[in-house]
XYZ file of C-alpha atoms in Angstrom:
502
model
C -52.221 70.798 32.261
C -51.071 70.464 28.633
C -53.840 69.522 26.182
C -52.869 67.462 23.132
C -55.220 66.700 20.248
C -54.660 63.404 18.419
C -57.174 63.084 15.561
C -58.731 59.690 14.910
C -60.564 57.006 16.807
C -58.306 54.977 19.078
C -59.164 52.409 21.780
C -59.148 53.710 25.350
C -56.115 51.638 26.322
C -54.196 53.296 23.460
C -55.276 56.747 24.665
C -54.057 55.855 28.167
C -50.719 54.806 26.692
C -50.465 58.063 24.710
C -51.175 59.974 27.933
C -48.453 58.113 29.826
C -45.914 58.955 27.115
C -46.971 62.605 26.946
C -46.644 62.803 30.734
C -42.970 61.921 30.371
C -42.477 65.364 28.841
C -45.046 67.534 30.583
C -46.095 67.500 34.233
C -49.675 66.616 33.362
C -51.378 66.105 30.009
C -54.802 65.438 28.582
C -55.412 63.750 25.243
C -58.292 65.724 23.739
C -60.901 64.869 21.145
C -61.268 68.534 20.201
C -58.575 70.467 18.359
C -60.138 73.771 19.461
C -58.963 73.379 23.063
C -55.648 71.712 22.253
C -52.255 73.370 22.657
C -50.572 70.755 20.451
C -51.925 68.600 17.635
C -50.202 65.353 16.777
C -51.250 63.156 13.870
C -50.631 59.428 14.203
C -51.316 57.049 11.319
C -50.382 53.741 9.665
C -49.747 52.549 6.164
C -48.404 49.386 4.600
C -45.130 49.447 2.733
C -43.469 46.337 1.279
C -45.353 44.093 3.695
C -44.268 46.162 6.676
C -46.376 48.136 9.114
C -45.185 51.735 9.005
C -46.340 54.205 11.641
C -46.109 57.927 11.054
C -46.318 60.806 13.487
C -46.510 64.525 12.712
C -46.414 67.608 14.907
C -46.218 70.864 12.959
C -43.065 70.438 10.831
C -41.778 67.433 12.754
C -42.095 63.950 11.277
C -41.117 60.597 12.822
C -41.288 57.100 11.325
C -40.989 53.689 12.869
C -41.246 50.321 11.116
C -42.646 47.323 12.941
C -42.870 43.603 12.095
C -44.428 42.309 8.903
C -48.208 42.061 8.593
C -48.127 38.406 7.660
C -47.920 35.541 10.150
C -49.418 37.444 13.099
C -52.885 37.158 14.596
C -55.199 40.093 15.313
C -54.140 40.402 18.939
C -50.461 40.521 18.021
C -51.184 43.021 15.252
C -52.966 45.382 17.685
C -50.044 45.079 20.036
C -47.608 45.965 17.250
C -49.733 48.879 16.103
C -50.000 50.284 19.610
C -46.244 49.994 20.120
C -45.486 51.532 16.716
C -47.599 54.582 17.508
C -45.935 54.873 20.913
C -42.563 54.967 19.149
C -43.485 57.763 16.776
C -45.224 59.730 19.532
C -42.027 59.490 21.582
C -39.961 60.585 18.535
C -42.127 63.604 17.898
C -42.202 64.669 21.550
C -38.412 64.300 21.878
C -37.927 66.468 18.787
C -40.413 69.040 20.061
C -39.032 69.346 23.592
C -35.363 68.432 23.178
C -35.782 65.966 26.062
C -34.473 62.394 25.758
C -36.223 59.541 27.548
C -33.706 56.927 28.701
C -36.531 54.477 29.445
C -37.972 54.925 25.957
C -41.647 54.005 25.690
C -41.466 51.776 28.735
C -43.935 53.013 31.355
C -44.447 49.744 33.269
C -43.158 49.531 36.810
C -41.104 46.308 36.552
C -38.524 46.641 33.738
C -36.422 43.662 34.807
C -39.353 41.313 34.218
C -38.748 41.882 30.505
C -35.097 40.974 30.955
C -35.830 37.782 32.901
C -38.525 36.736 30.435
C -36.071 37.001 27.545
C -33.338 35.254 29.533
C -35.628 32.329 30.362
C -36.501 32.065 26.661
C -32.834 31.253 26.040
C -31.805 34.594 24.551
C -28.258 35.851 24.896
C -27.445 39.221 26.423
C -26.810 40.637 22.960
C -30.235 39.384 21.828
C -31.867 40.944 24.888
C -30.018 44.221 24.412
C -31.128 44.537 20.788
C -34.729 43.672 21.666
C -34.888 46.262 24.457
C -33.405 48.908 22.186
C -35.569 48.099 19.165
C -38.899 47.344 20.821
C -38.785 49.773 23.745
C -36.106 52.353 22.849
C -34.188 51.836 26.105
C -30.776 53.490 26.464
C -27.578 51.487 26.857
C -27.314 52.808 30.411
C -30.721 51.470 31.469
C -30.155 48.120 29.741
C -26.854 47.751 31.588
C -28.596 48.555 34.885
C -31.213 45.890 34.179
C -28.511 43.319 33.436
C -26.622 44.120 36.652
C -29.814 43.859 38.704
C -30.877 40.559 37.069
C -27.438 39.007 37.631
C -27.477 40.061 41.277
C -30.945 38.623 41.770
C -29.854 35.254 40.413
C -26.820 35.282 42.696
C -29.084 36.018 45.682
C -31.791 33.480 44.753
C -30.221 30.749 42.569
C -33.617 29.020 42.323
C -35.375 32.223 41.196
C -36.868 30.507 38.140
C -38.489 27.736 40.205
C -39.318 29.552 43.441
C -42.958 29.810 42.359
C -43.619 26.518 44.136
C -43.171 28.434 47.384
C -44.947 31.566 48.674
C -44.002 34.711 50.527
C -46.193 36.479 53.070
C -46.817 40.186 53.596
C -48.355 41.296 56.907
C -49.709 44.848 56.937
C -49.979 46.910 60.118
C -51.626 50.226 59.195
C -50.438 52.542 61.951
C -47.814 55.308 62.004
C -46.989 58.154 64.405
C -48.108 60.547 61.615
C -48.767 60.248 57.886
C -46.087 61.520 55.487
C -47.166 63.990 52.801
C -46.073 61.736 49.907
C -47.627 58.545 51.303
C -50.595 56.598 49.939
C -49.991 53.411 51.899
C -52.439 52.300 54.602
C -51.107 54.545 57.356
C -53.298 55.890 60.145
C -52.058 57.983 63.051
C -51.936 55.538 65.926
C -54.094 56.217 68.960
C -55.866 54.012 71.463
C -59.332 55.527 71.287
C -62.345 53.282 70.671
C -60.187 50.167 70.759
C -59.197 50.554 67.105
C -55.698 49.102 67.528
C -56.852 46.261 69.802
C -59.700 45.288 67.485
C -57.404 45.301 64.478
C -54.789 43.136 66.184
C -57.439 40.636 67.358
C -58.578 40.221 63.749
C -55.003 40.010 62.471
C -54.189 37.122 64.834
C -57.183 35.210 63.496
C -56.242 35.812 59.868
C -52.652 34.690 60.475
C -53.900 31.473 62.085
C -56.385 30.770 59.266
C -53.892 31.366 56.464
C -51.247 29.407 58.362
C -53.624 26.447 58.730
C -54.213 26.394 54.974
C -50.469 26.509 54.249
C -49.798 23.694 56.714
C -52.573 21.569 55.199
C -51.065 22.029 51.728
C -47.448 21.572 52.831
C -46.540 25.018 51.476
C -43.002 26.312 51.978
C -42.687 29.984 52.917
C -39.737 31.798 51.347
C -39.956 35.126 53.179
C -42.181 37.128 55.516
C -42.372 40.918 55.395
C -44.034 43.059 58.061
C -44.970 46.384 56.442
C -47.586 49.069 56.764
C -47.782 51.725 58.021
C -44.989 51.157 60.481
C -45.135 47.743 62.192
C -43.098 49.017 65.138
C -45.829 51.569 65.947
C -47.566 49.000 68.134
C -46.269 48.157 71.619
C -43.478 45.663 72.315
C -45.820 43.155 73.976
C -48.187 43.377 70.989
C -45.293 42.693 68.609
C -44.243 39.732 70.743
C -47.740 38.219 70.681
C -47.962 38.703 66.924
C -44.680 36.912 66.258
C -45.756 34.112 68.598
C -48.922 33.606 66.557
C -46.919 33.640 63.332
C -44.455 31.083 64.719
C -47.219 28.810 65.957
C -49.304 29.072 62.782
C -46.916 29.051 59.822
C -45.463 25.787 58.496
C -41.785 25.214 59.384
C -41.094 28.786 60.531
C -37.479 27.915 61.308
C -36.938 27.253 57.573
C -38.204 30.646 56.377
C -35.280 32.196 54.504
C -35.917 35.782 55.600
C -38.129 37.785 57.970
C -38.156 41.568 57.663
C -39.804 44.129 59.930
C -40.086 47.709 58.743
C -39.136 50.038 61.576
C -39.046 52.892 59.107
C -40.028 55.621 61.533
C -37.142 56.090 63.977
C -39.552 57.552 66.538
C -41.115 54.087 66.963
C -37.894 52.227 67.821
C -37.269 51.390 71.496
C -34.943 48.979 73.329
C -37.950 46.851 74.363
C -39.081 46.433 70.762
C -35.564 45.584 69.589
C -35.367 42.954 72.338
C -38.581 41.393 70.994
C -37.079 41.232 67.499
C -33.948 39.563 68.913
C -36.093 37.060 70.813
C -37.624 35.864 67.548
C -34.376 35.878 65.598
C -35.353 38.858 63.435
C -32.415 41.090 62.561
C -33.463 42.595 59.219
C -35.185 45.942 59.711
C -35.538 49.348 58.042
C -34.584 52.601 59.752
C -35.599 55.185 57.175
C -34.301 58.755 57.261
C -35.692 59.765 53.805
C -33.663 62.969 54.284
C -30.988 64.286 56.647
C -32.399 67.817 56.672
C -34.689 68.638 59.609
C -36.621 71.266 57.651
C -37.484 68.658 55.003
C -38.698 66.179 57.602
C -41.021 68.825 59.027
C -42.300 69.731 55.559
C -43.256 66.144 54.724
C -44.880 65.433 58.095
C -42.280 63.198 59.725
C -42.239 64.108 63.400
C -38.721 62.998 64.194
C -35.343 64.685 63.863
C -32.256 63.767 61.902
C -30.413 63.121 65.145
C -33.115 60.677 66.231
C -32.575 58.711 63.002
C -28.857 58.525 63.699
C -29.340 57.588 67.357
C -31.883 54.867 66.574
C -29.669 53.401 63.859
C -26.787 52.973 66.281
C -29.111 51.670 69.007
C -30.406 49.049 66.555
C -26.880 48.111 65.541
C -25.696 47.821 69.154
C -28.696 45.612 69.983
C -27.958 43.067 67.281
C -29.719 44.271 64.146
C -27.244 42.998 61.557
C -29.098 43.817 58.342
C -30.411 47.382 58.361
C -31.956 49.072 55.346
C -32.233 52.818 54.971
C -34.285 54.810 52.432
C -33.491 58.120 50.801
C -35.891 60.022 48.543
C -34.710 62.112 45.609
C -36.678 65.296 44.961
C -38.265 66.035 48.327
C -39.538 69.613 48.836
C -36.830 72.303 48.797
C -34.041 69.768 48.351
C -31.409 69.910 45.630
C -28.074 68.269 44.968
C -26.388 69.880 47.998
C -28.980 68.485 50.429
C -28.764 65.069 48.790
C -24.963 65.122 49.066
C -25.394 65.822 52.779
C -27.757 62.838 53.119
C -25.236 60.589 51.384
C -22.431 61.852 53.613
C -24.437 61.032 56.735
C -25.336 57.606 55.334
C -21.657 56.937 54.664
C -20.900 57.238 58.382
C -23.372 54.433 59.160
C -22.858 52.069 56.210
C -26.227 50.288 56.406
C -26.346 46.888 54.738
C -28.747 48.217 52.102
C -29.855 51.588 50.786
C -32.975 52.134 48.713
C -32.917 55.298 46.614
C -36.462 56.349 45.754
C -37.435 59.059 43.313
C -40.375 61.137 44.485
C -43.614 60.073 42.826
C -46.749 62.213 42.811
C -49.275 59.597 43.857
C -52.846 60.604 43.203
C -54.125 60.243 46.783
C -51.169 61.836 48.580
C -51.248 65.166 50.390
C -48.319 66.320 48.261
C -50.207 65.704 45.007
C -53.390 67.366 46.254
C -51.445 70.484 47.227
C -48.624 70.675 44.685
C -48.271 74.448 45.000
C -47.358 74.025 48.646
C -44.426 71.717 47.872
C -41.617 72.979 45.634
C -39.668 69.984 44.337
C -36.544 69.519 42.204
C -36.677 70.007 38.456
C -35.797 67.217 36.020
C -32.071 68.072 35.531
C -31.573 68.283 39.302
C -33.349 64.968 39.886
C -31.201 63.330 37.207
C -28.032 64.736 38.783
C -29.096 63.372 42.180
C -29.718 59.910 40.727
C -26.338 59.953 38.979
C -24.696 60.897 42.275
C -26.483 58.021 44.006
C -25.089 55.629 41.381
C -21.494 56.784 41.848
C -21.776 56.974 45.655
C -23.137 53.450 46.001
C -20.391 52.063 43.763
C -17.714 53.918 45.736
C -19.105 52.485 48.985
C -19.376 48.869 47.876
C -23.113 48.658 47.145
C -24.616 46.879 44.139
C -28.100 47.392 42.628
C -30.314 44.345 43.146
C -33.870 45.473 42.415
C -35.533 48.358 40.657
C -39.009 49.546 39.883
C -40.685 52.575 38.407
C -43.911 54.443 39.110
C -46.343 56.570 37.204
C -45.778 60.321 37.660
C -42.265 59.717 38.941
C -40.037 62.792 39.074
C -37.797 63.101 36.001
C -39.065 59.785 34.580
C -36.409 58.086 36.695
C -36.582 54.934 38.811
C -36.299 53.528 42.330
C -33.256 51.367 42.952
C -32.467 49.074 45.840
C -28.733 48.781 46.561
C -27.063 46.462 49.038
C -23.733 45.180 50.167
C -23.170 41.848 48.346
C -24.924 39.070 50.252
C -27.296 41.405 52.117
C -30.027 41.650 49.481
C -33.701 41.342 50.456
C -35.267 38.169 49.089
C -38.769 39.579 49.536
C -37.993 42.710 47.524
C -36.790 40.566 44.636
C -39.691 38.115 44.524
C -42.381 40.784 44.776
C -40.814 43.013 42.129
C -40.207 40.204 39.661
C -43.581 38.556 40.396
C -42.075 35.066 40.419
C -44.218 33.638 43.204
C -47.509 34.069 45.027
C -47.542 36.705 47.752
C -50.177 36.140 50.437
C -51.229 39.483 51.876
C -52.466 39.451 55.467
C -53.666 42.458 57.451
C -54.862 45.956 56.663
C -54.411 47.118 53.073
C -52.423 43.998 52.222
C -52.276 43.104 48.538
C -52.232 39.426 47.598
C -50.915 38.249 44.233
C -51.787 34.744 43.143
C -49.516 33.581 40.334
C -50.407 30.558 38.255
C -47.066 28.915 37.495
C -48.478 27.146 34.425
C -50.024 30.130 32.660
C -48.315 33.098 34.329
C -51.711 34.631 35.065
C -51.696 37.011 38.037
C -54.814 37.500 40.156
C -54.790 40.279 42.749
C -56.877 40.650 45.863
C -56.818 43.584 48.297
C -57.721 43.651 51.956
C -59.486 46.868 53.064
C -57.176 49.762 53.947
C -59.271 51.123 56.789
C -58.837 49.232 60.096
C -62.572 49.318 60.893
C -63.469 47.937 57.459
C -60.790 45.260 57.818
C -62.174 44.119 61.184
C -65.647 43.798 59.685
C -64.636 41.893 56.542
C -61.418 39.954 57.241
C -63.218 36.597 57.554
C -64.783 37.024 54.121
C -61.424 38.165 52.716
C -59.647 35.158 54.215
C -62.152 32.757 52.652
C -61.756 34.432 49.255
C -57.967 34.210 49.388
C -58.108 30.536 50.289
C -60.422 30.003 47.318
C -57.882 31.715 45.037
C -55.006 29.719 46.541
C -56.878 26.495 45.820
C -56.975 27.498 42.157
C -53.249 28.243 41.992
C -51.845 25.294 43.957
C -52.753 21.747 42.886
C -54.986 19.922 45.351
C -52.703 16.897 45.111
C -50.257 18.771 47.372
C -52.824 18.778 50.140
C -51.968 16.678 53.190
C -54.807 14.484 54.358
C -56.006 15.625 57.731
C -57.039 13.052 60.359
C -60.787 12.603 60.778
């Protein structure tokens, strides 16, 4: 823990922002109100100069300046925003000078960088305008701006109506069971067992919620863009249970044959069987994930995945032979005891299979994960190694015909890097794009499912979370369903509602 003293009285949201920026340089920091306990003291201040807001930052003999927009012609809210950003700039300057580290993402700590790009594009700005704005306002590197442009262009090629798709919705269905829970995971994932009827009770409730939400969508003539079964691992349940679930979805959702994409995560290879693949084929679902994360058996054991590398390979080819034509695989940069050599091995194994898409994640220390709680137990890659692994992923994907089509970032992400989804052209996931860019409402159904209700007129986003624990979900899903319908009524005009016969 590195303690930094910043004299002065600043709003709490500013302090949080300062902490995020400091964390880009040190593993964990605390912004202190007392200089006695601080290891570093940084002075941040403003003054006015020729009608311009000038922010100044000092650390020992280091000084950084950054000029923002003029004082005049801005309201108080905009002024606070400019002040906060100006201080973030000088804090970044000072920390870069102090540590010798350069932050390619600048002051940007949000998880959806391409939203900024799309927002500027929709405002009619040229690429050169966008580039200058991202450099000036956020200090992004040319490399990251170019990545954002490539991703945005690919998204528009995949979904030509991206700017108007908010009239539709996508649906996420969460199934919270896995064979075991991975050490880095904070998703709703409970080791599956059949004691006390937990799985049966959950599935009974899930069927009801699907029917209720489907009835509302039918009554309002809502078009569904995509459906994503996540978790957990949706293929943890039995084949007959999967079949019944898809039957309920097909019976309940409006025009299911017109849904553009249905994805089922089969991320744990140890859950994939011929019977389950036959169920997917029956319902016309051929987009799945078979996630290795690593091709080193020792790593899989260390992170709590109870399957082998060979099982990943075998289940990939089984899925391919049984008609799964769009398979995604995930790799994670920075897993315990892995460096560039191990990552090269993972890429070499992936090259033999050529999945339609490959998502390259950078390890993130999520607060509630086993790995974060016991950091000393897990030795992970340092920043230069993580950066080298990401650079290798970029060159490998280009050499193998993959293009980046979505990206996102996380707090406490190793090396201040990013997560990038690559695919063969034409094999991109529609759901991944719409949820990352927040262009339409996502209705979350099931355990731990997050719903996002997006008002297309104002852009306001309202979130609602179903309980993560299966028992809590079973007890409260009816209340949660009613609340989500109430929020949907606010977002979608009632004039779209189809009159129901009396």
